[in-house]
Coordinates of C-alpha atoms (C1' of nucleotides) in Angstrom, one line a residue:
Chain A
M13 CA -14.3 -2.6 -15.4
K14 CA -13.3 -6.1 -14.1
T15 CA -16.6 -6.5 -12.3
R16 CA -18.4 -5.4 -15.5
I17 CA -16.7 -8.1 -17.5
A18 CA -17.1 -10.7 -14.7
E19 CA -20.9 -10.0 -14.9
I20 CA -20.9 -10.7 -18.6
V21 CA -19.2 -14.0 -18.0
R22 CA -21.5 -14.9 -15.2
D23 CA -24.6 -14.1 -17.2
V24 CA -23.4 -16.4 -19.9
L25 CA -22.5 -19.2 -17.5
L26 CA -25.8 -19.1 -15.7
E27 CA -27.6 -19.5 -19.0
K28 CA -25.3 -22.1 -20.4
L29 CA -24.5 -24.4 -17.5
P30 CA -26.8 -27.1 -16.4
K31 CA -28.9 -26.0 -13.4
D32 CA -27.3 -28.2 -10.9
A33 CA -23.8 -27.2 -11.9
F34 CA -21.7 -25.1 -9.6
C35 CA -20.9 -21.6 -10.9
P36 CA -17.4 -20.7 -9.9
E37 CA -16.3 -17.4 -8.6
I38 CA -15.3 -15.4 -11.7
S39 CA -12.0 -13.6 -11.7
I40 CA -10.9 -11.3 -14.5
E41 CA -7.2 -10.7 -14.9
I42 CA -5.0 -8.4 -16.9
P43 CA -2.7 -10.6 -19.0
K44 CA 1.0 -9.7 -18.8
I45 CA 1.4 -10.1 -22.5
I46 CA -0.2 -7.6 -24.8
D47 CA -1.1 -10.2 -27.5
H48 CA -3.3 -11.9 -25.0
G49 CA -5.7 -9.0 -25.0
D50 CA -6.8 -6.4 -22.4
F51 CA -8.5 -8.8 -20.0
S52 CA -8.6 -12.6 -19.6
S53 CA -10.6 -15.1 -17.7
N54 CA -9.7 -18.6 -16.5
V55 CA -13.3 -19.9 -16.0
A56 CA -12.6 -22.7 -18.4
F57 CA -10.0 -24.2 -16.1
Q58 CA -12.4 -24.0 -13.2
L59 CA -15.0 -25.9 -15.1
T60 CA -12.9 -28.8 -16.4
K61 CA -13.9 -31.1 -13.6
S62 CA -17.6 -30.5 -13.5
L63 CA -18.0 -30.5 -17.3
K64 CA -15.4 -33.2 -18.0
K65 CA -14.0 -31.4 -21.0
S66 CA -10.7 -29.8 -21.8
P67 CA -10.3 -26.1 -21.0
F68 CA -10.0 -25.2 -24.6
Q69 CA -13.3 -27.0 -25.5
I70 CA -15.1 -25.2 -22.7
A71 CA -13.6 -21.8 -23.6
E72 CA -14.6 -22.2 -27.2
S73 CA -18.1 -23.2 -26.4
L74 CA -18.5 -20.0 -24.4
I75 CA -17.1 -17.6 -27.0
D76 CA -20.2 -17.2 -29.1
D77 CA -22.5 -16.5 -26.2
L78 CA -20.0 -14.1 -24.8
K79 CA -20.0 -12.2 -28.1
K80 CA -23.8 -12.2 -28.2
H81 CA -24.1 -10.7 -24.8
K82 CA -25.9 -7.3 -24.8
Q83 CA -22.9 -5.4 -23.4
S84 CA -20.2 -7.1 -25.5
K85 CA -20.7 -5.0 -28.6
A86 CA -20.1 -1.8 -26.8
L87 CA -16.9 -3.0 -25.1
F88 CA -15.0 -5.5 -27.2
S89 CA -13.5 -5.8 -30.6
T90 CA -12.6 -9.5 -30.1
I91 CA -13.2 -12.3 -27.6
S92 CA -11.2 -15.4 -28.3
A93 CA -10.2 -18.7 -26.8
A94 CA -6.5 -19.3 -26.4
R95 CA -5.3 -22.8 -27.1
N96 CA -4.5 -23.5 -23.4
G97 CA -8.0 -22.5 -22.4
F98 CA -7.8 -18.8 -21.4
I99 CA -10.6 -16.6 -22.7
N100 CA -9.1 -13.3 -23.9
F101 CA -11.0 -10.0 -24.2
T102 CA -9.8 -7.1 -26.3
L103 CA -11.4 -3.8 -25.9
S104 CA -12.6 -1.9 -28.9
L105 CA -10.8 1.3 -29.8
D106 CA -14.2 3.0 -29.9
F107 CA -14.8 2.2 -26.3
L108 CA -11.4 3.4 -25.2
Q109 CA -12.0 6.7 -27.1
K110 CA -15.4 7.1 -25.5
N111 CA -13.7 6.7 -22.1
I112 CA -11.6 9.8 -22.7
K113 CA -14.9 11.7 -22.9
T114 CA -16.1 10.1 -19.8
I115 CA -12.9 11.1 -17.9
R116 CA -13.2 14.7 -18.9
K117 CA -16.9 14.7 -18.1
Q118 CA -16.4 13.1 -14.7
D119 CA -13.3 15.2 -14.0
K120 CA -12.6 15.1 -10.3
K121 CA -14.9 12.1 -9.8
Y122 CA -13.2 9.9 -12.3
G123 CA -11.7 7.0 -10.4
M124 CA -14.3 7.0 -7.7
S125 CA -16.8 4.3 -7.2
N126 CA -19.7 3.4 -5.0
L127 CA -18.4 0.1 -3.7
G128 CA -19.0 1.2 -0.1
M129 CA -22.5 2.5 -0.6
G130 CA -22.1 4.9 2.3
K131 CA -21.0 2.3 4.9
K132 CA -19.2 3.8 7.8
V133 CA -15.5 3.2 8.4
L134 CA -13.4 4.3 11.4
I135 CA -9.7 4.3 10.9
E136 CA -7.5 4.8 13.9
F137 CA -3.9 5.6 13.3
V138 CA -0.8 7.3 14.7
S139 CA -2.2 7.4 18.3
A140 CA 1.3 8.3 19.5
N141 CA 1.9 8.8 23.2
P142 CA 1.8 12.5 24.1
T143 CA 5.3 12.3 25.6
G144 CA 7.4 13.8 22.9
P145 CA 7.8 14.6 19.2
L146 CA 6.7 12.2 16.4
H147 CA 9.3 10.2 14.7
I148 CA 9.6 8.8 11.2
G149 CA 7.7 5.6 12.1
H150 CA 4.7 7.7 13.2
G151 CA 5.1 9.5 9.8
R152 CA 4.6 6.2 8.1
W153 CA 1.5 5.2 10.0
A154 CA 0.2 8.7 9.5
V155 CA 0.6 8.6 5.7
I156 CA -0.5 5.0 5.3
G157 CA -3.5 5.5 7.5
D158 CA -4.5 8.8 5.8
D159 CA -4.1 7.2 2.4
I160 CA -6.2 4.2 3.3
A161 CA -8.9 6.5 4.6
S162 CA -8.8 8.4 1.3
L163 CA -9.1 5.1 -0.6
F164 CA -12.2 4.3 1.3
E165 CA -13.6 7.7 0.6
Y166 CA -12.9 7.3 -3.1
C167 CA -14.8 4.0 -3.0
G168 CA -17.9 5.5 -1.5
F169 CA -17.5 4.9 2.2
K170 CA -18.0 7.4 4.9
V171 CA -14.8 7.7 6.8
Q172 CA -13.7 9.0 10.1
R173 CA -10.0 9.5 11.0
E174 CA -9.3 9.1 14.6
F175 CA -6.3 9.6 16.9
Y176 CA -6.3 7.9 20.4
V177 CA -4.5 10.0 23.0
N178 CA -2.9 8.0 25.8
D179 CA -3.1 10.8 28.2
V180 CA -3.0 8.8 31.5
G181 CA -0.6 6.3 33.0
N182 CA 3.0 6.0 34.3
Q183 CA 4.5 7.6 31.2
I184 CA 2.6 10.8 31.8
N185 CA 3.6 10.9 35.4
K186 CA 7.2 10.5 34.4
L187 CA 6.9 13.0 31.7
E188 CA 5.5 15.6 34.1
E189 CA 8.2 14.9 36.7
S190 CA 10.9 15.1 34.1
V191 CA 9.8 18.4 32.7
K192 CA 9.4 19.9 36.2
A193 CA 12.8 18.6 37.2
V194 CA 14.5 20.2 34.2
A195 CA 12.6 23.5 34.7
Q196 CA 13.9 23.7 38.3
N197 CA 17.4 22.6 37.4
K198 CA 17.0 19.3 39.3
A199 CA 18.1 15.9 38.3
I200 CA 15.8 13.9 36.0
P201 CA 14.2 11.0 38.0
N202 CA 15.1 7.5 37.2
D203 CA 13.4 6.2 34.1
G204 CA 12.4 9.7 33.3
Y205 CA 12.6 11.4 29.9
G206 CA 15.9 13.0 29.1
G207 CA 15.6 14.0 25.5
A208 CA 16.6 17.4 24.2
Y209 CA 12.9 18.2 23.6
I210 CA 12.3 18.0 27.3
K211 CA 14.5 20.9 27.8
D212 CA 12.7 22.9 25.1
I213 CA 9.4 22.2 26.7
A214 CA 10.7 23.0 30.2
K215 CA 11.9 26.3 28.9
E216 CA 8.7 27.1 27.2
L217 CA 6.4 26.2 30.1
K218 CA 8.7 27.2 32.9
N219 CA 6.5 29.8 34.5
K220 CA 3.4 27.6 34.4
I221 CA 4.7 24.6 36.4
S222 CA 3.0 25.8 39.6
E223 CA -0.4 25.9 38.0
T224 CA -2.8 23.3 39.2
D225 CA -3.6 22.0 35.7
F226 CA 0.0 22.0 34.6
R227 CA -0.4 18.4 33.4
N228 CA -3.1 19.5 30.9
I229 CA -1.1 22.4 29.8
L230 CA 1.9 20.1 29.2
L231 CA -0.1 17.5 27.3
N232 CA -1.9 20.0 25.2
D233 CA 1.4 21.6 24.3
I234 CA 2.9 18.3 23.1
L235 CA -0.2 17.3 21.3
A236 CA -0.3 20.7 19.6
H237 CA 3.3 20.1 18.3
Q238 CA 2.3 16.7 17.0
K239 CA -0.7 18.1 15.3
E240 CA 1.4 20.8 13.7
T241 CA 3.8 18.2 12.4
M242 CA 1.1 16.1 10.9
Q243 CA -0.5 19.2 9.5
K244 CA 2.7 19.8 7.5
L245 CA 2.2 16.3 6.1
G246 CA -1.4 17.1 5.2
V247 CA -2.7 14.7 7.8
S248 CA -5.6 15.8 10.0
F249 CA -8.1 13.9 12.1
D250 CA -11.8 14.1 12.6
N251 CA -11.5 13.1 16.2
Y252 CA -9.0 13.0 19.0
F253 CA -10.2 10.4 21.5
S254 CA -8.9 10.9 25.0
E255 CA -8.1 7.8 27.1
K256 CA -8.5 9.9 30.2
K257 CA -12.2 10.4 29.3
L258 CA -12.7 6.7 29.5
H259 CA -11.3 6.8 33.1
D260 CA -13.3 9.9 34.1
E261 CA -16.6 8.5 32.8
E262 CA -15.9 5.1 34.5
V263 CA -16.5 3.2 31.3
I264 CA -13.5 1.0 32.0
E265 CA -15.1 -0.2 35.2
Q266 CA -18.3 -1.0 33.3
V267 CA -16.5 -3.1 30.7
I268 CA -14.6 -4.9 33.4
S269 CA -17.8 -5.8 35.3
K270 CA -19.4 -6.9 32.0
L271 CA -16.5 -9.2 31.3
T272 CA -16.6 -10.5 34.9
A273 CA -20.3 -11.0 34.8
E274 CA -19.8 -13.2 31.7
G275 CA -17.2 -15.2 33.5
H276 CA -14.2 -14.0 31.4
T277 CA -12.1 -12.9 34.4
F278 CA -10.4 -14.4 37.5
R279 CA -8.4 -13.2 40.5
E280 CA -4.8 -14.1 41.1
G281 CA -2.0 -12.5 43.1
G282 CA -4.2 -9.6 44.0
A283 CA -4.9 -8.7 40.3
L284 CA -7.9 -9.2 38.1
W285 CA -7.1 -11.1 35.0
F286 CA -8.9 -11.5 31.6
K287 CA -9.1 -15.1 30.3
S288 CA -7.7 -14.2 26.9
E289 CA -5.8 -17.5 26.6
A290 CA -9.1 -19.3 26.1
L291 CA -9.8 -17.0 23.2
G292 CA -6.7 -17.4 21.1
D293 CA -4.1 -15.3 23.0
D294 CA -1.0 -17.0 24.3
K295 CA -1.4 -15.7 27.8
N296 CA -4.0 -14.3 30.2
R297 CA -3.8 -10.6 30.7
V298 CA -4.2 -8.3 33.7
L299 CA -7.1 -5.8 33.7
V300 CA -6.7 -4.4 37.3
R301 CA -3.3 -4.4 39.0
A302 CA -2.8 -5.4 42.6
N303 CA -2.6 -1.8 43.4
G304 CA -6.1 -1.2 42.1
E305 CA -5.1 0.7 38.9
T306 CA -6.6 -0.5 35.6
T307 CA -4.1 -1.3 32.9
Y308 CA -3.7 0.3 29.5
F309 CA -5.3 -2.9 28.0
A310 CA -8.4 -2.5 30.1
A311 CA -8.8 1.0 28.8
D312 CA -8.3 -0.1 25.2
I313 CA -11.1 -2.7 25.6
A314 CA -13.4 0.1 26.7
Y315 CA -12.2 2.2 23.8
H316 CA -13.0 -0.5 21.3
L317 CA -16.3 -1.2 22.8
N318 CA -17.0 2.5 22.3
K319 CA -16.0 2.3 18.7
Y320 CA -18.5 -0.5 18.1
E321 CA -21.2 1.5 19.9
R322 CA -20.7 4.4 17.6
G323 CA -22.0 2.1 14.8
F324 CA -19.2 1.6 12.3
D325 CA -19.3 -1.1 9.7
V326 CA -15.5 -1.3 9.4
L327 CA -13.0 -0.6 12.2
I328 CA -9.4 -0.4 11.1
N329 CA -6.4 0.2 13.3
V330 CA -2.9 1.0 11.9
W331 CA -0.2 -0.2 14.3
G332 CA 3.5 -0.4 14.2
A333 CA 5.1 -3.8 14.1
D334 CA 6.3 -3.3 17.7
H335 CA 2.7 -3.7 18.8
H336 CA 1.7 -6.7 16.7
G337 CA 1.8 -9.0 19.8
Y338 CA -1.1 -6.9 21.2
V339 CA -3.5 -7.9 18.5
P340 CA -4.7 -11.4 19.8
R341 CA -5.6 -10.0 23.2
L342 CA -7.7 -7.2 21.8
K343 CA -9.4 -9.7 19.4
A344 CA -10.0 -11.9 22.4
A345 CA -11.7 -9.0 24.2
I346 CA -13.9 -8.2 21.2
E347 CA -15.0 -11.8 21.1
A348 CA -15.6 -12.0 24.8
L349 CA -17.9 -8.9 24.5
E350 CA -19.7 -10.7 21.7
L351 CA -19.1 -7.9 19.2
P352 CA -19.0 -8.7 15.5
A353 CA -15.3 -9.5 15.2
G354 CA -15.3 -9.5 11.4
R355 CA -15.6 -5.7 11.4
F356 CA -12.4 -5.2 13.2
E357 CA -9.0 -5.4 11.6
V358 CA -5.5 -4.3 12.4
I359 CA -3.0 -3.3 9.8
I360 CA 0.6 -3.9 10.9
G361 CA 3.2 -1.6 9.4
Q362 CA 6.8 -2.6 9.6
L363 CA 9.3 -0.2 11.0
V364 CA 11.3 2.5 9.3
S365 CA 15.0 2.9 9.4
L366 CA 16.4 6.3 8.6
Y367 CA 19.6 6.6 6.5
R368 CA 21.7 9.4 5.1
G369 CA 23.2 7.8 2.1
S370 CA 24.5 4.5 3.5
E371 CA 24.8 5.9 7.1
P372 CA 22.1 4.8 9.5
V373 CA 20.6 7.5 11.6
K374 CA 20.2 6.6 15.3
M375 CA 16.8 6.9 16.8
S376 CA 16.4 6.8 20.5
K377 CA 13.8 8.8 22.2
R378 CA 15.2 8.2 25.7
T379 CA 18.6 9.7 25.0
G380 CA 17.1 12.4 22.8
D381 CA 19.4 11.4 20.0
M382 CA 16.8 11.3 17.3
V383 CA 15.6 12.8 14.1
T384 CA 12.0 13.9 14.5
L385 CA 9.4 13.7 11.8
E386 CA 9.2 17.4 12.0
E387 CA 12.8 17.7 11.0
V388 CA 12.4 15.2 8.1
V389 CA 9.4 17.0 6.7
S390 CA 11.1 20.4 6.9
E391 CA 14.2 19.0 5.4
I392 CA 12.8 17.1 2.4
G393 CA 9.3 18.5 2.1
S394 CA 5.8 17.0 2.4
D395 CA 5.6 15.6 -1.1
A396 CA 8.7 13.5 -1.0
T397 CA 8.0 12.4 2.5
R398 CA 4.5 11.2 1.6
F399 CA 5.7 9.6 -1.6
F400 CA 8.5 7.7 0.1
L401 CA 6.4 6.6 3.0
T402 CA 3.6 5.4 0.7
M403 CA 5.5 3.7 -2.0
N404 CA 6.3 0.5 -0.2
S405 CA 4.0 -2.3 1.0
A406 CA 3.3 -1.8 4.8
N407 CA 4.6 -5.4 5.2
N408 CA 8.0 -4.4 4.3
H409 CA 10.6 -2.9 6.6
V410 CA 11.6 0.4 5.0
N411 CA 15.0 2.1 4.7
F412 CA 14.3 5.7 4.2
D413 CA 17.2 7.5 2.7
L414 CA 17.0 11.2 3.4
E415 CA 19.7 12.0 0.8
L416 CA 17.8 10.3 -2.0
A417 CA 14.5 11.8 -1.0
K418 CA 16.0 15.3 -1.1
Q419 CA 17.7 14.9 -4.4
K420 CA 16.1 16.7 -7.3
S421 CA 17.4 14.2 -9.7
Q422 CA 16.2 11.3 -11.8
D423 CA 17.0 8.9 -9.0
N424 CA 14.1 10.4 -7.2
P425 CA 10.8 8.8 -8.2
V426 CA 8.6 11.7 -6.9
Y427 CA 9.7 13.9 -9.7
Y428 CA 9.1 11.4 -12.3
V429 CA 5.4 11.4 -11.6
Q430 CA 5.1 15.1 -10.9
Y431 CA 7.1 15.9 -14.1
A432 CA 4.6 14.0 -16.2
H433 CA 1.8 16.2 -14.8
A434 CA 3.8 19.4 -15.3
R435 CA 4.6 18.4 -18.8
I436 CA 1.0 18.0 -19.7
C437 CA 0.1 21.3 -18.2
S438 CA 2.8 22.9 -20.2
I439 CA 1.4 21.4 -23.4
L440 CA -2.1 22.6 -22.6
R441 CA -0.8 26.1 -21.8
K442 CA 1.0 26.3 -25.1
S443 CA -1.8 24.9 -27.2
K444 CA -3.4 27.5 -29.4
I445 CA -6.4 25.3 -29.8
Q446 CA -8.7 25.7 -26.8
I447 CA -10.2 22.3 -26.1
S448 CA -13.7 22.3 -24.9
K449 CA -14.6 21.8 -21.3
S450 CA -17.1 19.2 -20.3
K451 CA -20.0 21.6 -20.9
E452 CA -19.7 21.2 -24.6
N453 CA -21.7 18.5 -26.2
P454 CA -19.5 15.4 -26.0
K455 CA -20.9 14.0 -29.3
S456 CA -19.2 16.8 -31.1
Q457 CA -15.8 15.5 -29.9
N458 CA -14.4 13.2 -32.5
L459 CA -11.6 11.0 -31.2
T460 CA -11.5 8.3 -33.9
S461 CA -8.1 9.5 -34.9
L462 CA -6.6 8.2 -31.7
N463 CA -5.4 4.9 -33.1
H464 CA -1.6 5.0 -32.6
E465 CA -0.3 2.1 -30.6
A466 CA 1.1 4.5 -27.9
E467 CA -2.2 6.2 -27.8
R468 CA -4.0 3.0 -27.3
I469 CA -1.7 1.9 -24.4
L470 CA -2.3 5.2 -22.7
M471 CA -6.0 5.1 -23.1
R472 CA -6.0 1.6 -21.8
K473 CA -4.1 2.6 -18.7
L474 CA -6.4 5.5 -18.0
L475 CA -9.3 3.0 -18.0
D476 CA -7.7 1.0 -15.1
V477 CA -7.9 3.7 -12.5
E478 CA -11.2 2.6 -10.9
D479 CA -10.1 -1.0 -10.7
E480 CA -6.8 0.1 -9.2
V481 CA -8.4 2.2 -6.5
I482 CA -10.9 -0.5 -5.7
A483 CA -8.1 -3.1 -5.5
A484 CA -5.9 -0.8 -3.3
C485 CA -8.8 -0.2 -1.0
R486 CA -9.8 -3.8 -0.7
K487 CA -6.3 -4.8 0.2
R488 CA -5.6 -1.6 2.2
E489 CA -2.5 -1.1 0.1
P490 CA -2.0 2.5 -1.0
H491 CA 1.4 1.7 -2.5
Q492 CA -0.5 0.2 -5.4
I493 CA -1.6 3.7 -6.4
V494 CA 2.0 4.9 -6.4
N495 CA 2.9 1.9 -8.7
Y496 CA 0.0 2.8 -10.9
M497 CA 1.2 6.4 -11.3
R498 CA 4.7 5.3 -12.0
D499 CA 3.4 3.0 -14.8
L500 CA 1.1 5.7 -16.1
A501 CA 4.0 8.2 -16.1
Q502 CA 6.2 5.9 -18.1
I503 CA 3.4 5.2 -20.6
F504 CA 2.7 8.9 -20.9
H505 CA 6.3 9.9 -21.5
N506 CA 6.6 7.1 -24.1
F507 CA 3.5 8.5 -25.9
Y508 CA 4.9 12.0 -25.7
H509 CA 8.0 11.0 -27.6
K510 CA 6.1 9.2 -30.3
C511 CA 3.1 11.4 -30.8
R512 CA 3.1 15.2 -31.2
V513 CA 0.2 16.7 -29.4
L514 CA 0.1 20.4 -30.2
E515 CA -2.3 21.3 -33.0
N516 CA -4.1 17.9 -32.6
P517 CA -7.4 18.4 -30.8
S518 CA -8.0 14.7 -30.2
R519 CA -4.6 14.2 -28.6
L520 CA -5.1 17.4 -26.6
M521 CA -8.1 15.8 -25.1
L522 CA -6.3 12.5 -24.5
V523 CA -3.5 14.5 -22.7
D524 CA -6.1 16.4 -20.7
A525 CA -7.7 13.2 -19.6
T526 CA -4.2 12.0 -18.5
R527 CA -3.8 15.1 -16.6
I528 CA -7.1 14.5 -14.8
V529 CA -6.0 11.0 -13.8
F530 CA -2.6 12.2 -12.5
R531 CA -4.2 15.0 -10.6
N532 CA -6.9 12.8 -9.0
M533 CA -4.4 10.2 -7.9
L534 CA -1.9 12.7 -6.6
E535 CA -4.7 14.4 -4.8
L536 CA -5.8 11.1 -3.3
L537 CA -2.3 10.6 -1.9
K538 CA -2.1 14.3 -0.9
I539 CA 0.9 15.0 -3.1
T540 CA 0.9 18.2 -5.0
A541 CA 0.3 18.1 -8.8
P542 CA 2.6 20.9 -10.0
E543 CA 1.7 22.8 -13.2
K544 CA 5.3 23.9 -13.7
M545 CA 8.6 22.4 -12.7
Chain B
rG5 C1' 12.4 -20.9 23.2
rA6 C1' 7.4 -19.1 21.1
rG7 C1' 4.7 -15.8 17.8
rC8 C1' 4.3 -12.0 13.6
rC9 C1' 6.7 -9.9 9.1
rC10 C1' 10.4 -10.2 5.3
rG11 C1' 14.0 -13.0 1.8
rU12 C1' 12.7 -12.0 -6.2
rA13 C1' 18.4 -8.7 -11.1
rG14 C1' 24.7 -5.5 -8.4
rC15 C1' 21.1 -1.9 -5.2
rU16 C1' 15.8 -0.4 -3.9
rC17 C1' 11.5 -2.8 -4.6
rA18 C1' 6.6 -4.5 -7.7
rG19 C1' 4.2 -9.0 -8.8
rC20 C1' -3.6 -8.2 -7.9
rU21 C1' -8.3 -13.8 -4.9
rG22 C1' -2.5 -19.5 -7.5
rG23 C1' -2.5 -18.4 -14.2
rA24 C1' 0.2 -17.9 -20.2
rU25 C1' 7.4 -16.3 -21.8
rA26 C1' 9.7 -13.2 -14.1
rG27 C1' 8.7 -7.0 -13.9
rA28 C1' 10.1 -1.6 -12.9
rG29 C1' 13.4 2.2 -11.1
rC30 C1' 18.5 3.1 -10.0
rA31 C1' 23.5 1.7 -11.1
rA32 C1' 26.4 -0.3 -16.1
rC33 C1' 26.8 0.0 -21.3
rA34 C1' 25.1 1.9 -26.4
rG35 C1' 22.0 5.5 -28.6
rA36 C1' 17.9 9.7 -29.3
rU37 C1' 16.6 16.7 -29.0
rU38 C1' 16.5 22.2 -36.0
rU39 C1' 9.4 20.5 -33.6
rC40 C1' 4.9 20.4 -27.4
rU41 C1' 9.7 20.7 -20.6
rA42 C1' 16.3 15.8 -21.7
rA43 C1' 13.7 16.1 -14.2
rU44 C1' 12.4 12.7 -20.8
rC45 C1' 12.7 8.5 -24.3
rU46 C1' 14.8 3.9 -27.0
rG47 C1' 18.0 -0.4 -26.8
rU48 C1' 21.6 -4.0 -24.4
rA49 C1' 23.1 -6.7 -20.3
rG50 C1' 21.7 -8.7 -15.6
rG51 C1' 17.4 -14.2 -12.2
rU52 C1' 18.4 -22.1 -9.7
rC53 C1' 12.1 -16.0 -7.1
rG54 C1' 17.0 -18.1 0.3
rG55 C1' 17.0 -23.9 0.3
rA56 C1' 14.3 -28.8 0.3
rG57 C1' 9.8 -31.5 -0.1
rG58 C1' 4.4 -31.5 -1.0
rU59 C1' -0.7 -29.9 -3.0
rU60 C1' -2.7 -29.5 -9.0
rC61 C1' -4.2 -28.8 -15.2
rA62 C1' -1.0 -24.6 -13.3
rA63 C1' 3.3 -22.3 -7.5
rA64 C1' 7.4 -16.3 -6.7
rU65 C1' 2.2 -16.8 -4.8
rC66 C1' -0.9 -22.2 -0.9
rC67 C1' 1.0 -26.3 3.0
rU68 C1' 5.2 -28.7 5.9
rC69 C1' 10.3 -28.5 7.1
rU70 C1' 14.8 -25.7 7.0
rC71 C1' 18.4 -21.4 6.7
rG72 C1' 19.1 -16.0 7.2
rG73 C1' 17.3 -10.9 8.8
rG74 C1' 13.7 -7.5 11.5
rC75 C1' 10.1 -7.0 15.4
rU76 C1' 7.6 -8.8 19.8
rC77 C1' 7.0 -11.8 24.2
rG78 C1' 5.6 -6.5 31.6
rC79 C1' 0.6 -6.2 37.2
rC80 C1' 4.7 -0.3 30.8
rA81 C1' 1.9 2.4 27.3

RNA sequence: GAGCCCGUAGCUCAGCUGGAUAGAGCAACAGAUUUCUAAUCUGUAGGUCGGAGGUUCAAAUCCUCUCGGGCUCGCCA
């Protein structure tokens, strides 16, 4: 909707402005105050300098042409210039009423757009080490990554969800040694893994430790548990990418020789270094250790080269804040390989602290004293976990209160939204009037009676979905969808108290449209939309 | 010491690419149901947007400095 209005404004400006004048980027906003209309534009401010007139004069001079624009009649009841220079647009009731029909006609597709035009997006997230169970932090990356992927899908992109499996390296050696030691009742080696889960695994795989491919059996077992946990959260991946494969296929060596050939490496202390400092990193980084082994970083360069080679238009990584220092070196590598750096971005998610009420829950993998993601999901359920892990900006450190998430009370925001949906379903069940499905001729639906203030506010909010999804996708911020639903729920509940729905066909259709929007957005976030509560 | 993130109501947090009078939930207080789910709604109270400068028509938002908190700084992954 915003882009549609922006286009109208731009059409008028292009016609009206002198040819040599600079046409500013047009932004359409939603005014905070209801008297200022449904949308507003600040173009008049942006033009004061080039036109040498006051914002109000400019705004006024544009009004008539805006009103005359082809599309204006269908959309707006009024367009006016505020005294300070804002141009305010008010949607016509007729347009909002027609949109109810559109919602019901588009049904599951309402809220989707074709912003991406089929461009390919790869989003890599979680990528936990296969050395133990997932924790709540992984849960956050899983949910955020999955939601961002869904946002892209809603906006018309082709999306692949990928999980990178770090199935080689010291940690894996230590893991194997630790499990074997426990299974044979020996002491765990220094720096080994001593968590309670190691015992469980040792018990489970005890009679397989002598097999030659025990390491694979072990890794597959742990990965299977991780997958199972994510499955419970509704998260699944299109692809699990093995680090080991990069080693086996010698792609790492190839990347290293490529970097060396371009003069991006040097030798020192027996190791081969990458000149990342020259490309924005604060240090140079080792690619091949003195003992001849390649580093994790070297493999990661090969992995990202591989991502580019698979032809994606957008490459997104979701990482925990504890890895943020790693970003510059990877960007340096991408630049050194002369890959289009603009396609690559990293979303850093701040960490999660678990609480029970006001008591912090300790999380230490090494001592085994930790609450796993598995435990959290089975304790409070997938819906609450997803909702709580989605509802905050990824930039914010999150305190996750297990007690609150578990409560079936009004303190718990999950129920507020789900309840609105259930309430609508209840009304529709109870209604004796069968409202038509989309098959019926939409012209026969007369919605002109929807003119109550509460009805208008609700219709207006329903119109915003597409803009909200686009904005959330552009900013990679799924929590905006949660905010939208909380607002919508509030608006709906308010409407419900003011307007009786049963026996009123127009309102039944409005409520049905509201149901569709709730369901679509809950579905986007993979939270269930209950019909009864 | 350096880098990244955060600091907004008593608590948890929103605040869109700078925009009009600073927003919600919870907690507190006062109310609402003979009618569609009270897991709901309405109202009241609560703020020097950590602090100080600067940029401009306009700053919670951008820049500099500063204070406080989290994370990171390996030839680990």
